[in-house]
PDB file of C-alpha atoms in Angstrom:
ATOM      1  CA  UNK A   1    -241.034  27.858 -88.170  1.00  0.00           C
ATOM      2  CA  UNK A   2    -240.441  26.759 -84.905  1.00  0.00           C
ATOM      3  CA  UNK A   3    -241.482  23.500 -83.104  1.00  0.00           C
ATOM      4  CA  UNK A   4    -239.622  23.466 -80.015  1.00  0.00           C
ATOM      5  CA  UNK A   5    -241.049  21.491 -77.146  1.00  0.00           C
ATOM      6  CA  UNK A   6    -241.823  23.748 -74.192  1.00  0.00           C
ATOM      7  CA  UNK A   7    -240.685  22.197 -70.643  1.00  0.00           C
ATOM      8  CA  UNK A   8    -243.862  20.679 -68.467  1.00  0.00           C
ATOM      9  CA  UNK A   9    -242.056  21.905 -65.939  1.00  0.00           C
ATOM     10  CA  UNK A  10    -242.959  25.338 -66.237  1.00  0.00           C
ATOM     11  CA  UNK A  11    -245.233  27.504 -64.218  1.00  0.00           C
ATOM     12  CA  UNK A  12    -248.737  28.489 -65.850  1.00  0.00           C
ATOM     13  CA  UNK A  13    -247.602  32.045 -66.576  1.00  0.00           C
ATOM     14  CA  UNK A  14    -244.046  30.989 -68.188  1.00  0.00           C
ATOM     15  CA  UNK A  15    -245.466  28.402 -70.038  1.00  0.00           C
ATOM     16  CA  UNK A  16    -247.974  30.745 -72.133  1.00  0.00           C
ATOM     17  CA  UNK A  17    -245.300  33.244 -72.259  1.00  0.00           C
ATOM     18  CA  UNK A  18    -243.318  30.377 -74.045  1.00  0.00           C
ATOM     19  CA  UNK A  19    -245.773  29.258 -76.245  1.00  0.00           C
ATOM     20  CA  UNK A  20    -246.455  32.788 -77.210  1.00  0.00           C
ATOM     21  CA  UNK A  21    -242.763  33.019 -78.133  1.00  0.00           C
ATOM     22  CA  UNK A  22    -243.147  29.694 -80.378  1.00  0.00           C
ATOM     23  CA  UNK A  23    -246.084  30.871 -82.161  1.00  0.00           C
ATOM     24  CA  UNK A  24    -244.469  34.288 -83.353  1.00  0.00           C
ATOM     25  CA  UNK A  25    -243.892  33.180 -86.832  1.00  0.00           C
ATOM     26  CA  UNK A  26    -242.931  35.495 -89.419  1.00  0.00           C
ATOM     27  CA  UNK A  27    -245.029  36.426 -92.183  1.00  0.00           C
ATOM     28  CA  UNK A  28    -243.486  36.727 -95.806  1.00  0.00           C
ATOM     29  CA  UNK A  29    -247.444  37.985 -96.799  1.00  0.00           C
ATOM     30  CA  UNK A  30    -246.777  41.335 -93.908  1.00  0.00           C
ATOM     31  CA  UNK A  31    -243.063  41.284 -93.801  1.00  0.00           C
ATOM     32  CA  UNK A  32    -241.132  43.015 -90.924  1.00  0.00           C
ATOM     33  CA  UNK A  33    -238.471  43.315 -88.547  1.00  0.00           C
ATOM     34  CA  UNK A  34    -238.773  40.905 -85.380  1.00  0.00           C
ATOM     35  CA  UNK A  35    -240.740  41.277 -83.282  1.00  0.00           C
ATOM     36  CA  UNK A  36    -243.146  43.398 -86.001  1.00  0.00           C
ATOM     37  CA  UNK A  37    -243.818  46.954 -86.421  1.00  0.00           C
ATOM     38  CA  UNK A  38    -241.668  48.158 -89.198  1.00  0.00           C
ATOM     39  CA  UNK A  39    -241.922  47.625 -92.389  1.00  0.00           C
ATOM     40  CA  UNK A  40    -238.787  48.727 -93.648  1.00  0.00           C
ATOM     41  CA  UNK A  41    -236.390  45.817 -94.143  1.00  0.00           C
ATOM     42  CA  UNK A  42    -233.211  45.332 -96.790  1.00  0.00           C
ATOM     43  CA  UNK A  43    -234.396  44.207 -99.985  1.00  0.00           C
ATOM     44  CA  UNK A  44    -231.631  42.358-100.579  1.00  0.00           C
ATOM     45  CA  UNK A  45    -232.295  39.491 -97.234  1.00  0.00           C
ATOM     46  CA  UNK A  46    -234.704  36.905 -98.433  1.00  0.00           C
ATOM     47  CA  UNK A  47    -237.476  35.492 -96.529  1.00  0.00           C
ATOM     48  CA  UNK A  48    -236.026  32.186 -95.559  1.00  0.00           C
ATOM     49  CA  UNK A  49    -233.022  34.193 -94.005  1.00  0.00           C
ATOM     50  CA  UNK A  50    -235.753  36.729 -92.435  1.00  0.00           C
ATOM     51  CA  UNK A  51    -237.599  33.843 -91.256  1.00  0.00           C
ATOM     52  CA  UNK A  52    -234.889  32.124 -89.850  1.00  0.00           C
ATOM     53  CA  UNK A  53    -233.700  35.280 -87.915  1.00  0.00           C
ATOM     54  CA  UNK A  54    -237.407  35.490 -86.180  1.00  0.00           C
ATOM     55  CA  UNK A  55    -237.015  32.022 -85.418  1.00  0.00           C
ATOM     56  CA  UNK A  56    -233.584  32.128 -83.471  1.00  0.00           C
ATOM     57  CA  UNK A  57    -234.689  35.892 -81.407  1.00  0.00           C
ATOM     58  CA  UNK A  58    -237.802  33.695 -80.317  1.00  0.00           C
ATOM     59  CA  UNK A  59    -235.967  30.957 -79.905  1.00  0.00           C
ATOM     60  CA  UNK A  60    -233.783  33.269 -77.511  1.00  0.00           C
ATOM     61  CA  UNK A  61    -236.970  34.412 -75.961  1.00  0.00           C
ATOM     62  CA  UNK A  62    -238.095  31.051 -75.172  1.00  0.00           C
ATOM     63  CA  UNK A  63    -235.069  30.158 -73.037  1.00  0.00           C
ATOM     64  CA  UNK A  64    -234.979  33.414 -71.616  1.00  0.00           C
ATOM     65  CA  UNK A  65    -238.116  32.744 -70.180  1.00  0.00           C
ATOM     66  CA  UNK A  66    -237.560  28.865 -69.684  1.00  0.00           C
ATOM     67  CA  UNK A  67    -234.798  30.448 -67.195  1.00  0.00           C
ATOM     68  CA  UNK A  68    -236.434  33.148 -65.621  1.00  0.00           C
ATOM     69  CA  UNK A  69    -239.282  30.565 -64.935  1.00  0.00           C
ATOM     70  CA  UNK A  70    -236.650  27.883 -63.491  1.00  0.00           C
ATOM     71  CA  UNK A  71    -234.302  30.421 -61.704  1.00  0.00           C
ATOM     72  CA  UNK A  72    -237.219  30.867 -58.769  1.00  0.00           C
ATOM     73  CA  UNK A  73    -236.904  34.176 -58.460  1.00  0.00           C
ATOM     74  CA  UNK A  74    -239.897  35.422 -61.179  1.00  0.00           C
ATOM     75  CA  UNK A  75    -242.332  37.183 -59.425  1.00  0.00           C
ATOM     76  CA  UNK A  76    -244.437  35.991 -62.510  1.00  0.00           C
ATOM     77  CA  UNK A  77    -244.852  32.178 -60.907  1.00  0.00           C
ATOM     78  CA  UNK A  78    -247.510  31.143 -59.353  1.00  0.00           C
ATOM     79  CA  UNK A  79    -246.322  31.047 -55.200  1.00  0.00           C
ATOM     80  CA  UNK A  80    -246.672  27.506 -55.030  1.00  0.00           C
ATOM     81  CA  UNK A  81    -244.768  26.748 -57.854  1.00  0.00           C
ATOM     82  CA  UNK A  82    -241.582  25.539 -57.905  1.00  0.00           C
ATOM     83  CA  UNK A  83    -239.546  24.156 -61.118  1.00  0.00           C
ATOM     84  CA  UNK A  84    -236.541  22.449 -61.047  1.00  0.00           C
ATOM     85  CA  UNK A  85    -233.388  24.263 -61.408  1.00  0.00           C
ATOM     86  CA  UNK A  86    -231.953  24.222 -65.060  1.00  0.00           C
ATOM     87  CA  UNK A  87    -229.543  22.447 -66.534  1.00  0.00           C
ATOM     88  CA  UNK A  88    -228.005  25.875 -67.902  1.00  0.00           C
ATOM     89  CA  UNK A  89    -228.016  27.475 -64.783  1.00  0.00           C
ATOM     90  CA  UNK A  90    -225.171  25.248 -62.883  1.00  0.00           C
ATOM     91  CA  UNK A  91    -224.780  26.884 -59.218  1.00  0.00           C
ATOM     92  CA  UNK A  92    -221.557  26.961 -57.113  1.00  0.00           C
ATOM     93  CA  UNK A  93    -221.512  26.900 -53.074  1.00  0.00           C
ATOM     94  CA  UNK A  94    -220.718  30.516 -52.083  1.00  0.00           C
ATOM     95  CA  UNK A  95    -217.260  29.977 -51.201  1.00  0.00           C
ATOM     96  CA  UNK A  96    -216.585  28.881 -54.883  1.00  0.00           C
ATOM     97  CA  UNK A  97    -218.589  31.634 -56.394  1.00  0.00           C
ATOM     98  CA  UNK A  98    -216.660  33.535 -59.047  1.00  0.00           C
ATOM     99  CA  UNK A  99    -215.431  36.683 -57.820  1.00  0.00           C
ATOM    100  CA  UNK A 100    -212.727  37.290 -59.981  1.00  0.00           C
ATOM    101  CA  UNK A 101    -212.821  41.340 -61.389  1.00  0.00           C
ATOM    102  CA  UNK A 102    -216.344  41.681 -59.474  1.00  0.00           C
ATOM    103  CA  UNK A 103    -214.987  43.578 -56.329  1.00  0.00           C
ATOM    104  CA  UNK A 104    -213.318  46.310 -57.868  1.00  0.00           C
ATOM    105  CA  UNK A 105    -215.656  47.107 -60.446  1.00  0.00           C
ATOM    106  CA  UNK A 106    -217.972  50.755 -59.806  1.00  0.00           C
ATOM    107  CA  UNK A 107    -221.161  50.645 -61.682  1.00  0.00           C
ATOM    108  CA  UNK A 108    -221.827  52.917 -64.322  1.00  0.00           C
ATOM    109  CA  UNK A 109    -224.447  53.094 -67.537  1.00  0.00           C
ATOM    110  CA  UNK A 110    -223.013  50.970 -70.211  1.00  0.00           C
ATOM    111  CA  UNK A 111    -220.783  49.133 -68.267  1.00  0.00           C
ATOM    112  CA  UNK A 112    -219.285  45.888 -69.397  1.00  0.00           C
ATOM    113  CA  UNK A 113    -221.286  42.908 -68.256  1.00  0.00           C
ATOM    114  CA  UNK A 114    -220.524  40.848 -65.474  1.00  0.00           C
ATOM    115  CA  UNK A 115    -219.996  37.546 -67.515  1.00  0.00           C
ATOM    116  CA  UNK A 116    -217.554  39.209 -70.086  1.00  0.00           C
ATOM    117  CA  UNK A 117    -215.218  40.789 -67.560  1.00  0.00           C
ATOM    118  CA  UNK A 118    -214.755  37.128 -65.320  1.00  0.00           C
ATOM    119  CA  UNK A 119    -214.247  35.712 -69.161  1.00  0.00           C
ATOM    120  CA  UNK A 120    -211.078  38.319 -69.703  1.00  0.00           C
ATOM    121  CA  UNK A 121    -210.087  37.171 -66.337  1.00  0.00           C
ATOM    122  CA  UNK A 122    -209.722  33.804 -67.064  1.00  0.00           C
ATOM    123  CA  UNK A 123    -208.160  34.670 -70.145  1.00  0.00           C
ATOM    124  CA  UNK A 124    -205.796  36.911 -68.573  1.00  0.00           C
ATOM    125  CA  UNK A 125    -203.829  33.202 -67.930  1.00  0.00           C
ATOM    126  CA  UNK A 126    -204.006  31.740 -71.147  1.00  0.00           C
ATOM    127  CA  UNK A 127    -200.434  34.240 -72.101  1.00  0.00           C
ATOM    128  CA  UNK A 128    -203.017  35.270 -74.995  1.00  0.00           C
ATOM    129  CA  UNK A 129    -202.983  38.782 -76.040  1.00  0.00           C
ATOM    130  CA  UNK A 130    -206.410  40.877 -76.099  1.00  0.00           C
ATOM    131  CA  UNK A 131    -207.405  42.304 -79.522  1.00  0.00           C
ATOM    132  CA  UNK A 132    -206.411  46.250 -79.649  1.00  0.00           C
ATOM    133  CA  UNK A 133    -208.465  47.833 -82.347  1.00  0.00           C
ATOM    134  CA  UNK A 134    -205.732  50.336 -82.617  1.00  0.00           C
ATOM    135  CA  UNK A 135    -203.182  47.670 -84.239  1.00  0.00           C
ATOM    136  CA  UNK A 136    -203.287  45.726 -86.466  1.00  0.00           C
ATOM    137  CA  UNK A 137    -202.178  42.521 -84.667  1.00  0.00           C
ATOM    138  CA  UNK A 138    -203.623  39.093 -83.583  1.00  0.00           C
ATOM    139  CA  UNK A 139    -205.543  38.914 -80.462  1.00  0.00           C
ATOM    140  CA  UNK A 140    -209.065  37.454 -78.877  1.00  0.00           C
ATOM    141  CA  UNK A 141    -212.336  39.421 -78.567  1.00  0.00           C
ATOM    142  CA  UNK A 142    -214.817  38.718 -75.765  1.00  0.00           C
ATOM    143  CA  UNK A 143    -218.315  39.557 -76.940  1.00  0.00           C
ATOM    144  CA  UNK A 144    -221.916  38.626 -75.007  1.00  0.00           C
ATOM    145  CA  UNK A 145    -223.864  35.717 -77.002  1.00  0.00           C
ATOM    146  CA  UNK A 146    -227.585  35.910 -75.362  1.00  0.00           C
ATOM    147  CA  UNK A 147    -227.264  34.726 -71.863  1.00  0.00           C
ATOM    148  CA  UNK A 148    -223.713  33.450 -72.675  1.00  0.00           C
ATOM    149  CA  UNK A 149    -220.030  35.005 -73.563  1.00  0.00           C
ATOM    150  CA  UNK A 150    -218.419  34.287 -76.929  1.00  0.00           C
ATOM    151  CA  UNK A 151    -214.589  34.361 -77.525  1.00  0.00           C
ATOM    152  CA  UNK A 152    -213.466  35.184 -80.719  1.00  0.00           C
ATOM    153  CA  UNK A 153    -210.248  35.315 -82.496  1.00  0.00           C
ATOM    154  CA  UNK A 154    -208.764  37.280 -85.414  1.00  0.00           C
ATOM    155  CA  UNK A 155    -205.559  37.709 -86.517  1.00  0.00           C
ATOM    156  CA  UNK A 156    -204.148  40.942 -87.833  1.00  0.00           C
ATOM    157  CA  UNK A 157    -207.566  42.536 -87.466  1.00  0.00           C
ATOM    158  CA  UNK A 158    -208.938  39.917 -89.598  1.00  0.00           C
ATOM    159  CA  UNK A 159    -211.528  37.453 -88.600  1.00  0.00           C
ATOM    160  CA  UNK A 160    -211.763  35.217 -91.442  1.00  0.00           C
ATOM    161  CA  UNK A 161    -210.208  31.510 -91.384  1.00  0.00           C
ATOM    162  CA  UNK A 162    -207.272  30.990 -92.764  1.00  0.00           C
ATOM    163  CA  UNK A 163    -206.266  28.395 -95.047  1.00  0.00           C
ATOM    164  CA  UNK A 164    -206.878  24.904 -93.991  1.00  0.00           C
ATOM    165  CA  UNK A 165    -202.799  23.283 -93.607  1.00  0.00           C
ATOM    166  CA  UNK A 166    -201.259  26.756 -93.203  1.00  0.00           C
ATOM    167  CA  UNK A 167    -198.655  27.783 -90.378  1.00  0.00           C
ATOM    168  CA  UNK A 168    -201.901  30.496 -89.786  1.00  0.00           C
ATOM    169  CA  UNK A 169    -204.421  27.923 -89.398  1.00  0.00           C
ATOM    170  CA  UNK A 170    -202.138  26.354 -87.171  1.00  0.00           C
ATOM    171  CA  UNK A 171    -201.438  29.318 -85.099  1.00  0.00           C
ATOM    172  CA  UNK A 172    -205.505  29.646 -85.254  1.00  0.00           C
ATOM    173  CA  UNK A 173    -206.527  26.815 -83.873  1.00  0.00           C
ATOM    174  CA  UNK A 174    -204.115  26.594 -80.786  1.00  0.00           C
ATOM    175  CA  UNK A 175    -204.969  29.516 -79.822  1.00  0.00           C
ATOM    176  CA  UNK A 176    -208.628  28.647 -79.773  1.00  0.00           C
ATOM    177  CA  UNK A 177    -207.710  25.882 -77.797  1.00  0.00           C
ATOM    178  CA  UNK A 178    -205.479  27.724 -75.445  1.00  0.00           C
ATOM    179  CA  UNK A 179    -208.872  29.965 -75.218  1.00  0.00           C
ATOM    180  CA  UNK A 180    -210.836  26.642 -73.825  1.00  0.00           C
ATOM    181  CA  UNK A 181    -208.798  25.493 -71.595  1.00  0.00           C
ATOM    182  CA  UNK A 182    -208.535  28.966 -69.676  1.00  0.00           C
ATOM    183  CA  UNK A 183    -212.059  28.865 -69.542  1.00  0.00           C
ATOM    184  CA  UNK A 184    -212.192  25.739 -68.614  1.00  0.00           C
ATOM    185  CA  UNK A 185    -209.570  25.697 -66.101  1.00  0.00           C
ATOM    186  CA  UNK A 186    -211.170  27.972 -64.302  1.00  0.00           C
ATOM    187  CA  UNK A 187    -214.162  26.186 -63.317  1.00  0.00           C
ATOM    188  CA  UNK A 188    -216.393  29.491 -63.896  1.00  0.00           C
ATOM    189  CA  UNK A 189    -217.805  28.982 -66.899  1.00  0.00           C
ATOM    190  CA  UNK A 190    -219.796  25.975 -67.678  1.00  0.00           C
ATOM    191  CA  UNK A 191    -221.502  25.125 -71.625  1.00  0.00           C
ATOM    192  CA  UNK A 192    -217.888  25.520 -73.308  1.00  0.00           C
ATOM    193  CA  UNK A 193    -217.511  24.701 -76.515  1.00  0.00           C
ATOM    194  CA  UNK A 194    -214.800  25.670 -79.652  1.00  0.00           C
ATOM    195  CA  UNK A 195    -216.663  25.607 -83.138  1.00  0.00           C
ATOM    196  CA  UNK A 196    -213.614  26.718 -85.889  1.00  0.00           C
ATOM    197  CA  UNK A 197    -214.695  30.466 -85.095  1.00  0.00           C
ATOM    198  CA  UNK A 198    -215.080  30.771 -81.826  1.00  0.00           C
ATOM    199  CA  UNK A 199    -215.516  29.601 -78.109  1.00  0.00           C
ATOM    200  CA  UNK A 200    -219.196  29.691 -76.252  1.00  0.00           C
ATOM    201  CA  UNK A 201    -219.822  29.864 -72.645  1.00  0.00           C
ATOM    202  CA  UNK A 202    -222.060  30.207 -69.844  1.00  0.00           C
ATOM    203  CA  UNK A 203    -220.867  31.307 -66.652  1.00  0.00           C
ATOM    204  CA  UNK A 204    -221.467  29.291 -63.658  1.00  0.00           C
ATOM    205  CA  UNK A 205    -224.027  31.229 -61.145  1.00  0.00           C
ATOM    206  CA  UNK A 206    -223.774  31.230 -57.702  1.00  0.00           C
ATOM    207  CA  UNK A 207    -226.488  30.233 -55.218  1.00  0.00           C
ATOM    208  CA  UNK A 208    -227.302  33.143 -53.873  1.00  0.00           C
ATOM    209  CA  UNK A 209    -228.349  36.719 -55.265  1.00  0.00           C
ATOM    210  CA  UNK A 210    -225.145  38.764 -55.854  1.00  0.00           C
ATOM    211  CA  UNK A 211    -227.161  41.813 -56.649  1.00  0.00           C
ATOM    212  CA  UNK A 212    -230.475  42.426 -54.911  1.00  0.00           C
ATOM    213  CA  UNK A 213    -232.873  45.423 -56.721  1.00  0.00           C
ATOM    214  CA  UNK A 214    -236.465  46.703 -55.169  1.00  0.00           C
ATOM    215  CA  UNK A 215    -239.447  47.620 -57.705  1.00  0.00           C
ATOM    216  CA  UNK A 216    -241.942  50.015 -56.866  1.00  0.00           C
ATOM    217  CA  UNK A 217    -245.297  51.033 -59.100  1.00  0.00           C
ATOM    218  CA  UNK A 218    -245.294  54.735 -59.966  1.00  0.00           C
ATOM    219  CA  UNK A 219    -247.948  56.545 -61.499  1.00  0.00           C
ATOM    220  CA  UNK A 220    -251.329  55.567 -62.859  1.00  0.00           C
ATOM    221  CA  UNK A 221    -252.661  52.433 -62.564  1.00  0.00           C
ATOM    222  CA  UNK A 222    -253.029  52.208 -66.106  1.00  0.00           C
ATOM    223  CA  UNK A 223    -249.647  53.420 -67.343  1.00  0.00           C
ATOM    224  CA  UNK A 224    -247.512  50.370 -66.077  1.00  0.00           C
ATOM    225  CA  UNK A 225    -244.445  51.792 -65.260  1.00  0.00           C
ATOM    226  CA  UNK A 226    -242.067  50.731 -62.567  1.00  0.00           C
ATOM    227  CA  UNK A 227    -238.977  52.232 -60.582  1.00  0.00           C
ATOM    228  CA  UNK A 228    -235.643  50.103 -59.697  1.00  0.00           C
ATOM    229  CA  UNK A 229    -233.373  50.693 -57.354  1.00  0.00           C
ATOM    230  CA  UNK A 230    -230.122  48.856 -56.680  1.00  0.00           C
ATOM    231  CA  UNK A 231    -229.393  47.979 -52.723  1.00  0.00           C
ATOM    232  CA  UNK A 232    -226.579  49.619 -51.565  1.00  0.00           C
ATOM    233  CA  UNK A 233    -225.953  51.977 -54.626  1.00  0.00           C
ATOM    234  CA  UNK A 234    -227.631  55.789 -54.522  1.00  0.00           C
ATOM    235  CA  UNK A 235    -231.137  55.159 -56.373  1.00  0.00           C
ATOM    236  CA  UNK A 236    -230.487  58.821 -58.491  1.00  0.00           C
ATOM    237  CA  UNK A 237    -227.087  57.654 -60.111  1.00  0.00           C
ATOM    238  CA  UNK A 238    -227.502  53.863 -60.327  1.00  0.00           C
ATOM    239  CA  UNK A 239    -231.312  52.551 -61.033  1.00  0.00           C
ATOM    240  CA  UNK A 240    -233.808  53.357 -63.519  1.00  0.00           C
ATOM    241  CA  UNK A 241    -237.037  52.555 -64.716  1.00  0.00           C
ATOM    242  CA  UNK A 242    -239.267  49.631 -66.413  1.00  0.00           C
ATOM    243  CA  UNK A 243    -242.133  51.023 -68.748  1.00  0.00           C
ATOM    244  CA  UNK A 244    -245.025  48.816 -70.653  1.00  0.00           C
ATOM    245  CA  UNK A 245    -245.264  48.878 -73.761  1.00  0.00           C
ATOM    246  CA  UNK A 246    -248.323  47.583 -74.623  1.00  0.00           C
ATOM    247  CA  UNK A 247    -251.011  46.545 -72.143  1.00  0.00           C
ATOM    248  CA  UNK A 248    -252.012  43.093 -71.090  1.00  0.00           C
ATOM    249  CA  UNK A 249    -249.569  39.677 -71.445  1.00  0.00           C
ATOM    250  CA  UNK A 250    -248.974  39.402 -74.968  1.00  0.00           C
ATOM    251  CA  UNK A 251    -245.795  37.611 -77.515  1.00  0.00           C
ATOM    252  CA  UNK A 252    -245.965  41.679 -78.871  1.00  0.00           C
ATOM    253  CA  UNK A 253    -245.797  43.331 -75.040  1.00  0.00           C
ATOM    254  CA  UNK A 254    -242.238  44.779 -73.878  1.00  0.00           C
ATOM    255  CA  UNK A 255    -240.659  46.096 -71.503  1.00  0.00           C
ATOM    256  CA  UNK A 256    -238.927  49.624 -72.157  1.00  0.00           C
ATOM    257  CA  UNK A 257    -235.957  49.889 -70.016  1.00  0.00           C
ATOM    258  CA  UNK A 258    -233.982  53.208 -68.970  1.00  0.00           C
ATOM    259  CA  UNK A 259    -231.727  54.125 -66.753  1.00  0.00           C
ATOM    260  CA  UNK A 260    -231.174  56.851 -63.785  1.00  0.00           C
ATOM    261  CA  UNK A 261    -230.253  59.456 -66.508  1.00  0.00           C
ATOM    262  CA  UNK A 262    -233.653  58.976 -68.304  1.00  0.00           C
ATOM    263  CA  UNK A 263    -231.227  57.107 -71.098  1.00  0.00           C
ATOM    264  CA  UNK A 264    -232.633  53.652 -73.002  1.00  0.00           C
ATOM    265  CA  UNK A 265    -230.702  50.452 -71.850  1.00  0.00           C
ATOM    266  CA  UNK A 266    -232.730  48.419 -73.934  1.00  0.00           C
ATOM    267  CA  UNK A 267    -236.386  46.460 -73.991  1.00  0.00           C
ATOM    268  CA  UNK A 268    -236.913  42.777 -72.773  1.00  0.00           C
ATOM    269  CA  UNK A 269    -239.787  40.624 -73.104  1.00  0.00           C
ATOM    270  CA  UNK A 270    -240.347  37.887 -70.045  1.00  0.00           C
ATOM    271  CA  UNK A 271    -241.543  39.687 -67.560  1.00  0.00           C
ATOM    272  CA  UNK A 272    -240.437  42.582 -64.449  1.00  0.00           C
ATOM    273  CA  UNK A 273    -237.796  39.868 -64.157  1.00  0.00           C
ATOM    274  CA  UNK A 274    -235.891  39.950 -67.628  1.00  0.00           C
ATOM    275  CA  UNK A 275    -236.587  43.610 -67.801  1.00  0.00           C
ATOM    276  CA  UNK A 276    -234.955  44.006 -64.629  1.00  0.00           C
ATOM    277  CA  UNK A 277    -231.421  41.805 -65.348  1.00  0.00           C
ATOM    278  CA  UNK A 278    -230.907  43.970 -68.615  1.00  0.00           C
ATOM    279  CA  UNK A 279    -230.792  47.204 -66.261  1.00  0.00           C
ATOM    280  CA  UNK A 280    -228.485  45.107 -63.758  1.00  0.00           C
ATOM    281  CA  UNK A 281    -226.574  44.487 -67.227  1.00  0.00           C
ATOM    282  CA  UNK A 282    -226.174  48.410 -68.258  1.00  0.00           C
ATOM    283  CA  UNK A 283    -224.460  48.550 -65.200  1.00  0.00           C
ATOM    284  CA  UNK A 284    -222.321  45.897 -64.955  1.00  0.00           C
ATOM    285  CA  UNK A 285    -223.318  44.252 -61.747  1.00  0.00           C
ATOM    286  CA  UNK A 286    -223.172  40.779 -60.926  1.00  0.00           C
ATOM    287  CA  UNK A 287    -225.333  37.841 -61.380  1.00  0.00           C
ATOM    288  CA  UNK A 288    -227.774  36.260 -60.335  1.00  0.00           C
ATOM    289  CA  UNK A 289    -230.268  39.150 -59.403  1.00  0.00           C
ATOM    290  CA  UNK A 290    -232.756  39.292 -56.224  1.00  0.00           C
ATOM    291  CA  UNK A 291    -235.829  41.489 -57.627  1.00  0.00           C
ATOM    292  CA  UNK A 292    -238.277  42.449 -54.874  1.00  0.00           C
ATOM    293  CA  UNK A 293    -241.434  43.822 -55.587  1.00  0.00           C
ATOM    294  CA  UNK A 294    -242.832  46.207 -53.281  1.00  0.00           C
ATOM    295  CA  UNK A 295    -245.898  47.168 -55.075  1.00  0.00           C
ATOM    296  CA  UNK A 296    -247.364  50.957 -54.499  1.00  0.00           C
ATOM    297  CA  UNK A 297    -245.426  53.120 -52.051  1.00  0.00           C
ATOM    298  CA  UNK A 298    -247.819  54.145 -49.305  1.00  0.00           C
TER     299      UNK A 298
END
């Protein structure tokens, strides 16, 4: 059970949405998948390892919506708010933002996301190969870990550790460390730390919007729905739309995202804000986003 302190800092709105998040306790009494609705679950996972699963998705909820509230760009905050900027959300002047592999990349659905191509960028330096599930060699694996990148390393297709005071374990840890130092050394990626498995990162935002998306209501009042549209991309191949789930502010309400094609990207809770940053993910544009709401079309 959770009993993480929520920030003061927050707006009214963010700070309910938070608590909300921390009171979301699972139930071993009505057991179910997070965040509840089925019932059907593996017989074989317990209830402390059920329960501990709830507790690190809200957990990830919580500081999604800790950032959303902090990045000042919510539409959720009350106007006269303003919270300080987070210690997880380092900024760069714009002539030090990361560009690397951002210009050349064309949106499409499913795209890789920003964070995890400017990660294989930096790693392109470290003389490290990339793993190629076609052979069976060594090689590092770059994989998104909530609002953060994970680097991973296996060897011969393998991810488990080798034995401690092998020439493998050796070979395991340097490159691990060869992996944070690229990321390091190229002052784009803030947050980086090597655990025996992997390497975590965030990547260091820039101050200004790199992506900037306009949201319009459509349809019924009562229906909730709203349509995206990416500036300076054709709104029928590259936007989507945001759909309700359930009415009213709620730790159970979701967003329902989909894309141009009518496909699912996903569903976010947080807010027009989080549900709009997991479209700009499907697509692989940049962060941070610039969501403008401009209500009902006239």
């Amino acid at each position: 059970m959770l009993n993480t302190p929520i920030p003061r800092d927050l707006c009214p709105v963010h700070r309910e949405i938070a608590y909300g998040w921390r009171d979301n306790h699972y139930s071993p009494w009505n057991p179910s998948e997070w965040p509840g609705g089925s019932h059907i679950m593996d017989s074989r996972t317990s209830h402390a390892e059920r329960g501990a699963d709830w507790d690190r998705k809200n957990l990830q909820q919580i500081e999604l919506t800790i950032g959303c509230c902090r990045s000042g760009r919510s539409p959720q905050c009350t106007p006269s708010h303003r919270s300080p900027a987070s210690t997880k959300e380092q900024t760069l002047p714009d002539a030090a933002a990361p560009a690397l592999g951002q210009s050349d990349h064309v949106p499409a659905p499913g795209a890789e996301r920003w964070d995890l191509r400017l990660a294989r960028t930096a790693l392109a330096g470290s003389d490290l190969p990339a793993h190629d599930p076609t052979r069976p060699a060594a090689g590092y694996s770059v994989a998104p870990d909530g609002q953060g990148v994970c680097v991973t390393w296996s060897r011969s297709g393998a991810l488990s550790l080798p034995r401690a005071g092998t020439a493998a374990c050796g070979q395991w840890d340097e490159a691990l460390e060869r992996i944070e130092a690229a990321l390091i050394g190229s002052s784009a990626f803030t947050e980086v730390q090597r655990s025996r498995y992997r390497v975590s990162a965030r990547a260091v935002m820039p101050q200004t919007a790199q992506t900037t998306a306009r949201m319009r209501r459509v349809g019924a009042l009562d229906t909730f729905r709203r349509a995206v549209r990416f500036d300076g991309h054709p709104p029928g191949r590259i936007g989507g739309m945001l759909t309700l789930a359930t009415s009213g502010s709620s730790p159970d309400s979701f967003w329902i995202v989909t894309d141009a094609e009518g496909t699912e990207a996903g569903r976010a809770s947080g807010g027009y804000q989080a549900a709009a940053e997991l479209l700009t993910h499907h697509y692989g544009l940049p962060m941070p986003l610039s969501l403008i709401d401009e209500g009902r079309p006239r």
